[in-house]
Amino acid sequence: MDQIISKIEQFGIVPVVKIREAKKAEALAQALWEGGLPCAEITFRTDAAAEEIRRMKASFPEMLIGAGTVLTTAQVEEALKAGAEFIVSPGLNPEVVRYCVENEIPVLPGCSTPSDMEKALCLGLRVVKFFPAEANGGIKALRAMAAPYGELRFMPTGGISEKNIREYLAFDRILACGGSWMVPEALIESDDFEEIRRLTKEAVCTMLGFRLAHVGINCKEEAEAIQTAKLLERLFFLQNRETPGAVFAADAVEVMKSPYLRTNGHIAIGTYSVERAKAYLERKEVTFLEDSVVYREDGKMQAVYMKEEIGGFAVHLVRIL
């Protein structure tokens, strides 16, 4: 169970999908995979849901597929037989939750009030769906309601879009958000899977927020580093800030006092979540130097270096929030 929840957290966004024709499942799975989100919650709002899950898992076995809008234990069994790995429901149905807990099936029931959250805790849950998120007051309401229940984490769904996804994910009690803006039913119906692929890439980009944070220059010794940083300050008004291992020229250039990784220096790529960015790049077969991980006091990753170099530069991810 924990492994599935961990995967959901790494993805950050779970596409919520409604498909009327099972024959479209493979093309949709491919669009999500190539767009950078190899996961989906297939809603049981159509008779084709179980067959869609079956087809997606057959064509992309490594995709994480869940079943949504699950209302009965019979639907739980149907979804699992088709290949679903987690269950999502719009409300908190004690019968469905107990069945899933007793059978060690990851389940995220919908909760919208403190009473729902207390019931979820009593049933042994530690992760629930906050639904419908925006209609129930959005992130401000969730922050307020979640405060007394420190053991609970949430997957908000309902009204989530590219406009508010970052605001939701900035709350550390949220492990991921469910959303359908990258998989609108109209695009599925019209077979516009290229647009779905584009929207999915855009969603991942918005979530991760990749940007150039700074460039590092390797110097042979401290005196050279100080001289280089002062030149950058004199020419480009990049105010110097010295640290034990480097001199920063504003936040744009880190001048290393001694050579560190690779010949030329390093490139720092900023991201809102080093953990999610690392998982995303690992799915693209990028490897990392695990002994280079730097953690913050709260246990979150602050930085990590890629094993591969780019143009003679080491590359590392760094948290920008």
PDB file of C-alpha atoms in Angstrom:
ATOM      1  CA  MET A   1       0.000   0.000   0.000  1.00  0.00           C
ATOM      2  CA  ASP A   2       2.722   2.455   0.971  1.00  0.00           C
ATOM      3  CA  GLN A   3       4.526   1.807  -2.316  1.00  0.00           C
ATOM      4  CA  ILE A   4       1.460   2.819  -4.355  1.00  0.00           C
ATOM      5  CA  ILE A   5       0.927   5.962  -2.279  1.00  0.00           C
ATOM      6  CA  SER A   6       4.609   6.821  -2.734  1.00  0.00           C
ATOM      7  CA  LYS A   7       4.255   6.487  -6.518  1.00  0.00           C
ATOM      8  CA  ILE A   8       1.206   8.761  -6.524  1.00  0.00           C
ATOM      9  CA  GLU A   9       3.190  11.341  -4.569  1.00  0.00           C
ATOM     10  CA  GLN A  10       6.083  11.140  -7.025  1.00  0.00           C
ATOM     11  CA  PHE A  11       3.751  11.811  -9.960  1.00  0.00           C
ATOM     12  CA  GLY A  12       2.159  14.810  -8.220  1.00  0.00           C
ATOM     13  CA  ILE A  13      -0.754  14.855 -10.666  1.00  0.00           C
ATOM     14  CA  VAL A  14      -3.174  11.994 -11.297  1.00  0.00           C
ATOM     15  CA  PRO A  15      -5.116  12.438 -14.563  1.00  0.00           C
ATOM     16  CA  VAL A  16      -8.796  11.685 -13.937  1.00  0.00           C
ATOM     17  CA  VAL A  17     -10.127  10.022 -17.069  1.00  0.00           C
ATOM     18  CA  LYS A  18     -13.613   9.322 -18.408  1.00  0.00           C
ATOM     19  CA  ILE A  19     -13.614   7.207 -21.578  1.00  0.00           C
ATOM     20  CA  ARG A  20     -16.753   6.038 -23.327  1.00  0.00           C
ATOM     21  CA  GLU A  21     -15.053   3.689 -25.790  1.00  0.00           C
ATOM     22  CA  ALA A  22     -12.511   1.135 -24.587  1.00  0.00           C
ATOM     23  CA  LYS A  23     -10.801   1.099 -27.987  1.00  0.00           C
ATOM     24  CA  LYS A  24      -9.344   4.551 -27.214  1.00  0.00           C
ATOM     25  CA  ALA A  25      -7.561   3.350 -24.065  1.00  0.00           C
ATOM     26  CA  GLU A  26      -4.235   2.406 -25.655  1.00  0.00           C
ATOM     27  CA  ALA A  27      -3.846   5.703 -27.515  1.00  0.00           C
ATOM     28  CA  LEU A  28      -4.703   7.649 -24.372  1.00  0.00           C
ATOM     29  CA  ALA A  29      -2.222   5.646 -22.302  1.00  0.00           C
ATOM     30  CA  GLN A  30       0.491   6.389 -24.860  1.00  0.00           C
ATOM     31  CA  ALA A  31      -0.287  10.123 -24.797  1.00  0.00           C
ATOM     32  CA  LEU A  32      -0.050  10.215 -21.005  1.00  0.00           C
ATOM     33  CA  TRP A  33       3.132   8.155 -21.010  1.00  0.00           C
ATOM     34  CA  GLU A  34       4.848  10.337 -23.598  1.00  0.00           C
ATOM     35  CA  GLY A  35       3.550  13.476 -21.888  1.00  0.00           C
ATOM     36  CA  GLY A  36       5.330  12.532 -18.664  1.00  0.00           C
ATOM     37  CA  LEU A  37       2.446  11.273 -16.507  1.00  0.00           C
ATOM     38  CA  PRO A  38       2.346   7.470 -16.731  1.00  0.00           C
ATOM     39  CA  CYS A  39      -0.615   7.197 -14.371  1.00  0.00           C
ATOM     40  CA  ALA A  40      -4.381   7.582 -14.510  1.00  0.00           C
ATOM     41  CA  GLU A  41      -7.566   7.259 -12.501  1.00  0.00           C
ATOM     42  CA  ILE A  42     -10.165   5.636 -14.767  1.00  0.00           C
ATOM     43  CA  THR A  43     -13.617   6.595 -13.520  1.00  0.00           C
ATOM     44  CA  PHE A  44     -16.332   3.947 -13.310  1.00  0.00           C
ATOM     45  CA  ARG A  45     -18.847   6.292 -14.913  1.00  0.00           C
ATOM     46  CA  THR A  46     -19.086   4.214 -18.059  1.00  0.00           C
ATOM     47  CA  ASP A  47     -19.588   0.517 -18.713  1.00  0.00           C
ATOM     48  CA  ALA A  48     -16.241   0.416 -20.497  1.00  0.00           C
ATOM     49  CA  ALA A  49     -14.150   1.364 -17.430  1.00  0.00           C
ATOM     50  CA  ALA A  50     -12.893  -2.101 -16.522  1.00  0.00           C
ATOM     51  CA  GLU A  51     -11.992  -2.917 -20.127  1.00  0.00           C
ATOM     52  CA  GLU A  52     -10.155   0.419 -20.416  1.00  0.00           C
ATOM     53  CA  ILE A  53      -8.058  -0.415 -17.351  1.00  0.00           C
ATOM     54  CA  ARG A  54      -7.328  -3.857 -18.783  1.00  0.00           C
ATOM     55  CA  ARG A  55      -6.221  -2.420 -22.129  1.00  0.00           C
ATOM     56  CA  MET A  56      -4.054   0.287 -20.574  1.00  0.00           C
ATOM     57  CA  LYS A  57      -2.232  -2.198 -18.337  1.00  0.00           C
ATOM     58  CA  ALA A  58      -1.747  -4.582 -21.244  1.00  0.00           C
ATOM     59  CA  SER A  59      -0.189  -1.919 -23.472  1.00  0.00           C
ATOM     60  CA  PHE A  60       1.752  -0.085 -20.729  1.00  0.00           C
ATOM     61  CA  PRO A  61       2.302  -2.519 -17.830  1.00  0.00           C
ATOM     62  CA  GLU A  62       4.403  -0.024 -15.847  1.00  0.00           C
ATOM     63  CA  MET A  63       1.671   2.619 -15.789  1.00  0.00           C
ATOM     64  CA  LEU A  64       0.033   3.192 -12.418  1.00  0.00           C
ATOM     65  CA  ILE A  65      -3.702   2.758 -12.996  1.00  0.00           C
ATOM     66  CA  GLY A  66      -6.418   3.343 -10.432  1.00  0.00           C
ATOM     67  CA  ALA A  67     -10.197   3.089 -10.526  1.00  0.00           C
ATOM     68  CA  GLY A  68     -12.269   6.147  -9.665  1.00  0.00           C
ATOM     69  CA  THR A  69     -15.924   6.801  -8.813  1.00  0.00           C
ATOM     70  CA  VAL A  70     -16.002   3.382  -7.145  1.00  0.00           C
ATOM     71  CA  LEU A  71     -19.222   3.035  -5.160  1.00  0.00           C
ATOM     72  CA  THR A  72     -19.466  -0.653  -4.231  1.00  0.00           C
ATOM     73  CA  THR A  73     -17.276  -3.569  -3.201  1.00  0.00           C
ATOM     74  CA  ALA A  74     -18.346  -5.324  -6.396  1.00  0.00           C
ATOM     75  CA  GLN A  75     -16.797  -2.486  -8.396  1.00  0.00           C
ATOM     76  CA  VAL A  76     -13.636  -2.777  -6.288  1.00  0.00           C
ATOM     77  CA  GLU A  77     -13.343  -6.438  -7.248  1.00  0.00           C
ATOM     78  CA  GLU A  78     -14.068  -5.691 -10.908  1.00  0.00           C
ATOM     79  CA  ALA A  79     -11.432  -2.950 -10.981  1.00  0.00           C
ATOM     80  CA  LEU A  80      -8.779  -5.124  -9.321  1.00  0.00           C
ATOM     81  CA  LYS A  81      -9.396  -7.998 -11.725  1.00  0.00           C
ATOM     82  CA  ALA A  82      -8.893  -5.549 -14.603  1.00  0.00           C
ATOM     83  CA  GLY A  83      -5.533  -4.432 -13.184  1.00  0.00           C
ATOM     84  CA  ALA A  84      -6.322  -1.396 -11.048  1.00  0.00           C
ATOM     85  CA  GLU A  85      -3.789  -0.759  -8.278  1.00  0.00           C
ATOM     86  CA  PHE A  86      -5.701   1.748  -6.164  1.00  0.00           C
ATOM     87  CA  ILE A  87      -9.305   2.753  -5.549  1.00  0.00           C
ATOM     88  CA  VAL A  88     -10.793   6.249  -5.415  1.00  0.00           C
ATOM     89  CA  SER A  89     -14.369   7.095  -4.445  1.00  0.00           C
ATOM     90  CA  PRO A  90     -16.335  10.367  -4.393  1.00  0.00           C
ATOM     91  CA  GLY A  91     -17.441   9.906  -0.788  1.00  0.00           C
ATOM     92  CA  LEU A  92     -16.592   7.958   2.325  1.00  0.00           C
ATOM     93  CA  ASN A  93     -18.471   4.660   2.097  1.00  0.00           C
ATOM     94  CA  PRO A  94     -17.544   2.658   5.237  1.00  0.00           C
ATOM     95  CA  GLU A  95     -18.321  -0.670   3.547  1.00  0.00           C
ATOM     96  CA  VAL A  96     -15.998   0.039   0.609  1.00  0.00           C
ATOM     97  CA  VAL A  97     -13.262   1.419   2.858  1.00  0.00           C
ATOM     98  CA  ARG A  98     -13.386  -1.514   5.286  1.00  0.00           C
ATOM     99  CA  TYR A  99     -13.246  -3.990   2.408  1.00  0.00           C
ATOM    100  CA  CYS A 100     -10.187  -2.265   0.952  1.00  0.00           C
ATOM    101  CA  VAL A 101      -8.408  -1.909   4.300  1.00  0.00           C
ATOM    102  CA  GLU A 102      -9.036  -5.563   5.223  1.00  0.00           C
ATOM    103  CA  ASN A 103      -7.654  -6.662   1.841  1.00  0.00           C
ATOM    104  CA  GLU A 104      -4.728  -4.200   1.861  1.00  0.00           C
ATOM    105  CA  ILE A 105      -6.000  -2.314  -1.165  1.00  0.00           C
ATOM    106  CA  PRO A 106      -4.958   1.372  -1.346  1.00  0.00           C
ATOM    107  CA  VAL A 107      -8.159   3.416  -1.149  1.00  0.00           C
ATOM    108  CA  LEU A 108      -8.710   7.173  -1.198  1.00  0.00           C
ATOM    109  CA  PRO A 109     -12.309   8.003  -0.280  1.00  0.00           C
ATOM    110  CA  GLY A 110     -13.710  11.471  -0.808  1.00  0.00           C
ATOM    111  CA  CYS A 111     -13.799  13.680   2.288  1.00  0.00           C
ATOM    112  CA  SER A 112     -15.126  17.223   2.397  1.00  0.00           C
ATOM    113  CA  THR A 113     -15.704  17.915   6.108  1.00  0.00           C
ATOM    114  CA  PRO A 114     -13.918  17.437   9.424  1.00  0.00           C
ATOM    115  CA  SER A 115     -16.453  14.727  10.265  1.00  0.00           C
ATOM    116  CA  ASP A 116     -15.441  12.811   7.128  1.00  0.00           C
ATOM    117  CA  MET A 117     -11.794  13.144   8.090  1.00  0.00           C
ATOM    118  CA  GLU A 118     -12.414  11.810  11.591  1.00  0.00           C
ATOM    119  CA  LYS A 119     -14.303   8.823  10.160  1.00  0.00           C
ATOM    120  CA  ALA A 120     -11.413   8.141   7.793  1.00  0.00           C
ATOM    121  CA  LEU A 121      -8.952   8.120  10.682  1.00  0.00           C
ATOM    122  CA  CYS A 122     -11.192   5.771  12.665  1.00  0.00           C
ATOM    123  CA  LEU A 123     -11.244   3.412   9.684  1.00  0.00           C
ATOM    124  CA  GLY A 124      -7.450   3.329   9.669  1.00  0.00           C
ATOM    125  CA  LEU A 125      -6.763   5.643   6.723  1.00  0.00           C
ATOM    126  CA  ARG A 126      -3.931   8.142   6.510  1.00  0.00           C
ATOM    127  CA  VAL A 127      -4.550   9.450   2.966  1.00  0.00           C
ATOM    128  CA  VAL A 128      -7.897  10.651   1.597  1.00  0.00           C
ATOM    129  CA  LYS A 129      -9.291  12.517  -1.369  1.00  0.00           C
ATOM    130  CA  PHE A 130     -10.502  16.087  -0.719  1.00  0.00           C
ATOM    131  CA  PHE A 131     -13.502  16.361  -3.015  1.00  0.00           C
ATOM    132  CA  PRO A 132     -14.847  18.463  -4.589  1.00  0.00           C
ATOM    133  CA  ALA A 133     -11.892  20.661  -3.733  1.00  0.00           C
ATOM    134  CA  GLU A 134     -12.711  24.064  -5.217  1.00  0.00           C
ATOM    135  CA  ALA A 135     -16.443  23.806  -4.484  1.00  0.00           C
ATOM    136  CA  ASN A 136     -15.575  23.207  -0.820  1.00  0.00           C
ATOM    137  CA  GLY A 137     -13.425  26.300  -0.435  1.00  0.00           C
ATOM    138  CA  GLY A 138     -10.216  25.236  -2.127  1.00  0.00           C
ATOM    139  CA  ILE A 139      -6.785  25.249  -0.572  1.00  0.00           C
ATOM    140  CA  LYS A 140      -7.690  27.778   2.149  1.00  0.00           C
ATOM    141  CA  ALA A 141     -10.514  25.585   3.409  1.00  0.00           C
ATOM    142  CA  LEU A 142      -8.355  22.465   3.258  1.00  0.00           C
ATOM    143  CA  ARG A 143      -5.564  24.096   5.250  1.00  0.00           C
ATOM    144  CA  ALA A 144      -8.072  25.070   7.932  1.00  0.00           C
ATOM    145  CA  MET A 145      -9.836  21.696   8.064  1.00  0.00           C
ATOM    146  CA  ALA A 146      -6.605  19.694   7.963  1.00  0.00           C
ATOM    147  CA  ALA A 147      -5.001  21.513  10.888  1.00  0.00           C
ATOM    148  CA  PRO A 148      -6.441  19.310  13.686  1.00  0.00           C
ATOM    149  CA  TYR A 149      -5.729  16.087  11.785  1.00  0.00           C
ATOM    150  CA  GLY A 150      -1.958  16.011  11.484  1.00  0.00           C
ATOM    151  CA  GLU A 151      -1.890  12.320  10.551  1.00  0.00           C
ATOM    152  CA  LEU A 152      -3.933  12.819   7.379  1.00  0.00           C
ATOM    153  CA  ARG A 153      -2.646  13.647   3.907  1.00  0.00           C
ATOM    154  CA  PHE A 154      -4.767  14.589   0.926  1.00  0.00           C
ATOM    155  CA  MET A 155      -5.303  14.251  -2.810  1.00  0.00           C
ATOM    156  CA  PRO A 156      -7.541  17.210  -3.747  1.00  0.00           C
ATOM    157  CA  THR A 157      -9.703  16.680  -6.823  1.00  0.00           C
ATOM    158  CA  GLY A 158     -12.368  18.818  -8.420  1.00  0.00           C
ATOM    159  CA  GLY A 159     -11.635  22.211  -9.949  1.00  0.00           C
ATOM    160  CA  ILE A 160      -7.868  21.657 -10.026  1.00  0.00           C
ATOM    161  CA  SER A 161      -6.185  23.153 -13.099  1.00  0.00           C
ATOM    162  CA  GLU A 162      -2.920  24.603 -14.353  1.00  0.00           C
ATOM    163  CA  LYS A 163      -3.955  27.868 -12.661  1.00  0.00           C
ATOM    164  CA  ASN A 164      -4.001  26.529  -9.101  1.00  0.00           C
ATOM    165  CA  ILE A 165      -2.017  23.268  -9.099  1.00  0.00           C
ATOM    166  CA  ARG A 166       1.136  24.879  -7.697  1.00  0.00           C
ATOM    167  CA  GLU A 167      -0.797  26.537  -4.874  1.00  0.00           C
ATOM    168  CA  TYR A 168      -2.215  23.177  -3.829  1.00  0.00           C
ATOM    169  CA  LEU A 169       1.062  21.267  -4.069  1.00  0.00           C
ATOM    170  CA  ALA A 170       2.842  23.931  -2.020  1.00  0.00           C
ATOM    171  CA  PHE A 171       0.921  22.605   1.010  1.00  0.00           C
ATOM    172  CA  ASP A 172       3.053  19.751   2.315  1.00  0.00           C
ATOM    173  CA  ARG A 173       0.013  17.789   3.511  1.00  0.00           C
ATOM    174  CA  ILE A 174      -0.962  17.255  -0.131  1.00  0.00           C
ATOM    175  CA  LEU A 175       0.695  14.272  -1.787  1.00  0.00           C
ATOM    176  CA  ALA A 176      -0.837  14.835  -5.245  1.00  0.00           C
ATOM    177  CA  CYS A 177      -3.786  16.392  -7.048  1.00  0.00           C
ATOM    178  CA  GLY A 178      -6.341  14.732  -9.277  1.00  0.00           C
ATOM    179  CA  GLY A 179      -7.293  16.640 -12.403  1.00  0.00           C
ATOM    180  CA  SER A 180      -8.849  16.258 -15.818  1.00  0.00           C
ATOM    181  CA  TRP A 181      -7.706  19.428 -17.595  1.00  0.00           C
ATOM    182  CA  MET A 182      -5.062  17.528 -19.571  1.00  0.00           C
ATOM    183  CA  VAL A 183      -7.540  14.772 -20.539  1.00  0.00           C
ATOM    184  CA  PRO A 184     -10.799  16.576 -21.388  1.00  0.00           C
ATOM    185  CA  GLU A 185     -13.534  14.271 -22.611  1.00  0.00           C
ATOM    186  CA  ALA A 186     -13.967  16.285 -25.813  1.00  0.00           C
ATOM    187  CA  LEU A 187     -10.366  15.628 -26.894  1.00  0.00           C
ATOM    188  CA  ILE A 188     -10.699  11.919 -26.164  1.00  0.00           C
ATOM    189  CA  GLU A 189     -13.934  11.765 -28.171  1.00  0.00           C
ATOM    190  CA  SER A 190     -12.278  13.525 -31.128  1.00  0.00           C
ATOM    191  CA  ASP A 191      -9.163  11.315 -30.943  1.00  0.00           C
ATOM    192  CA  ASP A 192      -6.933  14.359 -30.466  1.00  0.00           C
ATOM    193  CA  PHE A 193      -4.295  12.493 -28.497  1.00  0.00           C
ATOM    194  CA  GLU A 194      -1.533  14.787 -29.723  1.00  0.00           C
ATOM    195  CA  GLU A 195      -3.205  17.683 -27.908  1.00  0.00           C
ATOM    196  CA  ILE A 196      -3.603  15.514 -24.802  1.00  0.00           C
ATOM    197  CA  ARG A 197       0.117  14.735 -24.998  1.00  0.00           C
ATOM    198  CA  ARG A 198       0.889  18.466 -25.240  1.00  0.00           C
ATOM    199  CA  LEU A 199      -1.411  19.372 -22.342  1.00  0.00           C
ATOM    200  CA  THR A 200       0.129  16.615 -20.224  1.00  0.00           C
ATOM    201  CA  LYS A 201       3.660  17.893 -20.876  1.00  0.00           C
ATOM    202  CA  GLU A 202       2.462  21.396 -20.041  1.00  0.00           C
ATOM    203  CA  ALA A 203       0.952  20.150 -16.764  1.00  0.00           C
ATOM    204  CA  VAL A 204       4.218  18.450 -15.777  1.00  0.00           C
ATOM    205  CA  CYS A 205       6.167  21.584 -16.673  1.00  0.00           C
ATOM    206  CA  THR A 206       3.842  23.746 -14.576  1.00  0.00           C
ATOM    207  CA  MET A 207       4.086  21.360 -11.626  1.00  0.00           C
ATOM    208  CA  LEU A 208       7.879  21.031 -11.650  1.00  0.00           C
ATOM    209  CA  GLY A 209       8.665  24.630 -12.624  1.00  0.00           C
ATOM    210  CA  PHE A 210      12.042  23.840 -14.205  1.00  0.00           C
ATOM    211  CA  ARG A 211      14.209  26.949 -14.658  1.00  0.00           C
ATOM    212  CA  LEU A 212      17.873  27.925 -14.641  1.00  0.00           C
ATOM    213  CA  ALA A 213      18.760  28.658 -11.022  1.00  0.00           C
ATOM    214  CA  HIS A 214      22.455  29.479 -11.417  1.00  0.00           C
ATOM    215  CA  VAL A 215      25.676  28.496 -13.157  1.00  0.00           C
ATOM    216  CA  GLY A 216      28.720  27.262 -11.260  1.00  0.00           C
ATOM    217  CA  ILE A 217      32.305  28.034 -12.300  1.00  0.00           C
ATOM    218  CA  ASN A 218      35.168  25.857 -11.098  1.00  0.00           C
ATOM    219  CA  CYS A 219      38.224  27.774  -9.935  1.00  0.00           C
ATOM    220  CA  LYS A 220      41.554  26.269  -8.905  1.00  0.00           C
ATOM    221  CA  GLU A 221      41.770  28.088  -5.596  1.00  0.00           C
ATOM    222  CA  GLU A 222      40.030  30.561  -3.305  1.00  0.00           C
ATOM    223  CA  ALA A 223      41.954  33.615  -4.529  1.00  0.00           C
ATOM    224  CA  GLU A 224      40.933  32.958  -8.120  1.00  0.00           C
ATOM    225  CA  ALA A 225      37.311  32.488  -7.072  1.00  0.00           C
ATOM    226  CA  ILE A 226      37.243  35.797  -5.201  1.00  0.00           C
ATOM    227  CA  GLN A 227      38.873  37.610  -8.120  1.00  0.00           C
ATOM    228  CA  THR A 228      36.373  36.094 -10.590  1.00  0.00           C
ATOM    229  CA  ALA A 229      33.379  36.989  -8.441  1.00  0.00           C
ATOM    230  CA  LYS A 230      34.628  40.567  -7.988  1.00  0.00           C
ATOM    231  CA  LEU A 231      34.969  40.923 -11.758  1.00  0.00           C
ATOM    232  CA  LEU A 232      31.358  39.803 -12.224  1.00  0.00           C
ATOM    233  CA  GLU A 233      30.299  42.313  -9.585  1.00  0.00           C
ATOM    234  CA  ARG A 234      32.268  45.162 -11.189  1.00  0.00           C
ATOM    235  CA  LEU A 235      31.049  44.487 -14.706  1.00  0.00           C
ATOM    236  CA  PHE A 236      27.467  43.361 -14.152  1.00  0.00           C
ATOM    237  CA  PHE A 237      26.557  44.624 -10.657  1.00  0.00           C
ATOM    238  CA  LEU A 238      26.230  41.042  -9.382  1.00  0.00           C
ATOM    239  CA  GLN A 239      26.728  41.593  -5.668  1.00  0.00           C
ATOM    240  CA  ASN A 240      29.105  39.120  -4.031  1.00  0.00           C
ATOM    241  CA  ARG A 241      28.092  36.819  -1.199  1.00  0.00           C
ATOM    242  CA  GLU A 242      30.757  34.519   0.224  1.00  0.00           C
ATOM    243  CA  THR A 243      30.128  31.038   1.628  1.00  0.00           C
ATOM    244  CA  PRO A 244      32.654  28.490   2.940  1.00  0.00           C
ATOM    245  CA  GLY A 245      32.979  26.740  -0.418  1.00  0.00           C
ATOM    246  CA  ALA A 246      32.135  29.420  -2.968  1.00  0.00           C
ATOM    247  CA  VAL A 247      31.464  33.058  -3.753  1.00  0.00           C
ATOM    248  CA  PHE A 248      28.054  33.847  -5.221  1.00  0.00           C
ATOM    249  CA  ALA A 249      27.737  36.664  -7.738  1.00  0.00           C
ATOM    250  CA  ALA A 250      24.158  37.599  -6.834  1.00  0.00           C
ATOM    251  CA  ASP A 251      22.171  34.395  -7.322  1.00  0.00           C
ATOM    252  CA  ALA A 252      23.287  33.993 -10.931  1.00  0.00           C
ATOM    253  CA  VAL A 253      26.799  32.526 -10.640  1.00  0.00           C
ATOM    254  CA  GLU A 254      28.383  30.305  -7.995  1.00  0.00           C
ATOM    255  CA  VAL A 255      32.171  30.629  -8.212  1.00  0.00           C
ATOM    256  CA  MET A 256      33.691  27.555  -6.593  1.00  0.00           C
ATOM    257  CA  LYS A 257      36.793  28.022  -4.437  1.00  0.00           C
ATOM    258  CA  SER A 258      38.112  24.654  -5.617  1.00  0.00           C
ATOM    259  CA  PRO A 259      37.144  22.341  -8.505  1.00  0.00           C
ATOM    260  CA  TYR A 260      33.982  20.329  -7.855  1.00  0.00           C
ATOM    261  CA  LEU A 261      32.533  17.738 -10.244  1.00  0.00           C
ATOM    262  CA  ARG A 262      33.400  17.949 -13.930  1.00  0.00           C
ATOM    263  CA  THR A 263      35.846  20.210 -15.723  1.00  0.00           C
ATOM    264  CA  ASN A 264      33.914  23.400 -16.337  1.00  0.00           C
ATOM    265  CA  GLY A 265      31.608  23.650 -13.359  1.00  0.00           C
ATOM    266  CA  HIS A 266      27.930  22.981 -12.881  1.00  0.00           C
ATOM    267  CA  ILE A 267      24.463  24.046 -13.972  1.00  0.00           C
ATOM    268  CA  ALA A 268      21.772  24.280 -11.299  1.00  0.00           C
ATOM    269  CA  ILE A 269      18.210  23.653 -12.463  1.00  0.00           C
ATOM    270  CA  GLY A 270      15.577  24.986 -10.099  1.00  0.00           C
ATOM    271  CA  THR A 271      12.372  23.088  -9.374  1.00  0.00           C
ATOM    272  CA  TYR A 272       9.450  23.307  -6.960  1.00  0.00           C
ATOM    273  CA  SER A 273      10.047  19.701  -5.849  1.00  0.00           C
ATOM    274  CA  VAL A 274      13.406  17.961  -6.099  1.00  0.00           C
ATOM    275  CA  GLU A 275      11.742  14.649  -5.215  1.00  0.00           C
ATOM    276  CA  ARG A 276       9.193  14.823  -8.049  1.00  0.00           C
ATOM    277  CA  ALA A 277      11.725  16.219 -10.525  1.00  0.00           C
ATOM    278  CA  LYS A 278      14.176  13.437  -9.681  1.00  0.00           C
ATOM    279  CA  ALA A 279      11.472  10.777 -10.129  1.00  0.00           C
ATOM    280  CA  TYR A 280      10.390  12.356 -13.435  1.00  0.00           C
ATOM    281  CA  LEU A 281      13.949  12.350 -14.791  1.00  0.00           C
ATOM    282  CA  GLU A 282      14.575   8.808 -13.569  1.00  0.00           C
ATOM    283  CA  ARG A 283      11.620   7.716 -15.691  1.00  0.00           C
ATOM    284  CA  LYS A 284      13.612   9.190 -18.580  1.00  0.00           C
ATOM    285  CA  GLU A 285      16.550   6.957 -17.588  1.00  0.00           C
ATOM    286  CA  VAL A 286      18.565   9.751 -15.969  1.00  0.00           C
ATOM    287  CA  THR A 287      20.670   8.510 -13.045  1.00  0.00           C
ATOM    288  CA  PHE A 288      21.697  10.455  -9.958  1.00  0.00           C
ATOM    289  CA  LEU A 289      24.589  10.517  -7.514  1.00  0.00           C
ATOM    290  CA  GLU A 290      22.687   9.408  -4.418  1.00  0.00           C
ATOM    291  CA  ASP A 291      25.531  10.444  -2.106  1.00  0.00           C
ATOM    292  CA  SER A 292      25.150  14.021  -3.384  1.00  0.00           C
ATOM    293  CA  VAL A 293      21.645  14.479  -1.962  1.00  0.00           C
ATOM    294  CA  VAL A 294      21.282  17.449   0.387  1.00  0.00           C
ATOM    295  CA  TYR A 295      18.293  17.458   2.728  1.00  0.00           C
ATOM    296  CA  ARG A 296      16.598  20.372   4.463  1.00  0.00           C
ATOM    297  CA  GLU A 297      15.782  20.336   8.151  1.00  0.00           C
ATOM    298  CA  ASP A 298      12.204  19.276   7.347  1.00  0.00           C
ATOM    299  CA  GLY A 299      13.469  16.160   5.569  1.00  0.00           C
ATOM    300  CA  LYS A 300      12.774  17.345   2.020  1.00  0.00           C
ATOM    301  CA  MET A 301      15.449  17.215  -0.660  1.00  0.00           C
ATOM    302  CA  GLN A 302      17.183  20.517  -1.290  1.00  0.00           C
ATOM    303  CA  ALA A 303      19.556  19.395  -4.058  1.00  0.00           C
ATOM    304  CA  VAL A 304      20.925  16.373  -5.905  1.00  0.00           C
ATOM    305  CA  TYR A 305      23.425  15.926  -8.755  1.00  0.00           C
ATOM    306  CA  MET A 306      22.827  13.977 -11.947  1.00  0.00           C
ATOM    307  CA  LYS A 307      25.428  11.345 -12.752  1.00  0.00           C
ATOM    308  CA  GLU A 308      25.569  12.428 -16.399  1.00  0.00           C
ATOM    309  CA  GLU A 309      27.221  15.665 -17.474  1.00  0.00           C
ATOM    310  CA  ILE A 310      26.006  18.079 -20.127  1.00  0.00           C
ATOM    311  CA  GLY A 311      28.621  19.869 -22.229  1.00  0.00           C
ATOM    312  CA  GLY A 312      31.328  19.332 -19.666  1.00  0.00           C
ATOM    313  CA  PHE A 313      29.133  20.644 -16.846  1.00  0.00           C
ATOM    314  CA  ALA A 314      27.739  18.747 -13.893  1.00  0.00           C
ATOM    315  CA  VAL A 315      24.003  19.301 -13.467  1.00  0.00           C
ATOM    316  CA  HIS A 316      22.077  19.411 -10.224  1.00  0.00           C
ATOM    317  CA  LEU A 317      18.507  20.013  -9.217  1.00  0.00           C
ATOM    318  CA  VAL A 318      17.814  22.561  -6.496  1.00  0.00           C
ATOM    319  CA  ARG A 319      14.592  23.458  -4.691  1.00  0.00           C
ATOM    320  CA  ILE A 320      13.506  27.007  -5.404  1.00  0.00           C
ATOM    321  CA  LEU A 321      10.762  27.325  -2.789  1.00  0.00           C
TER     322      LEU A 321
END
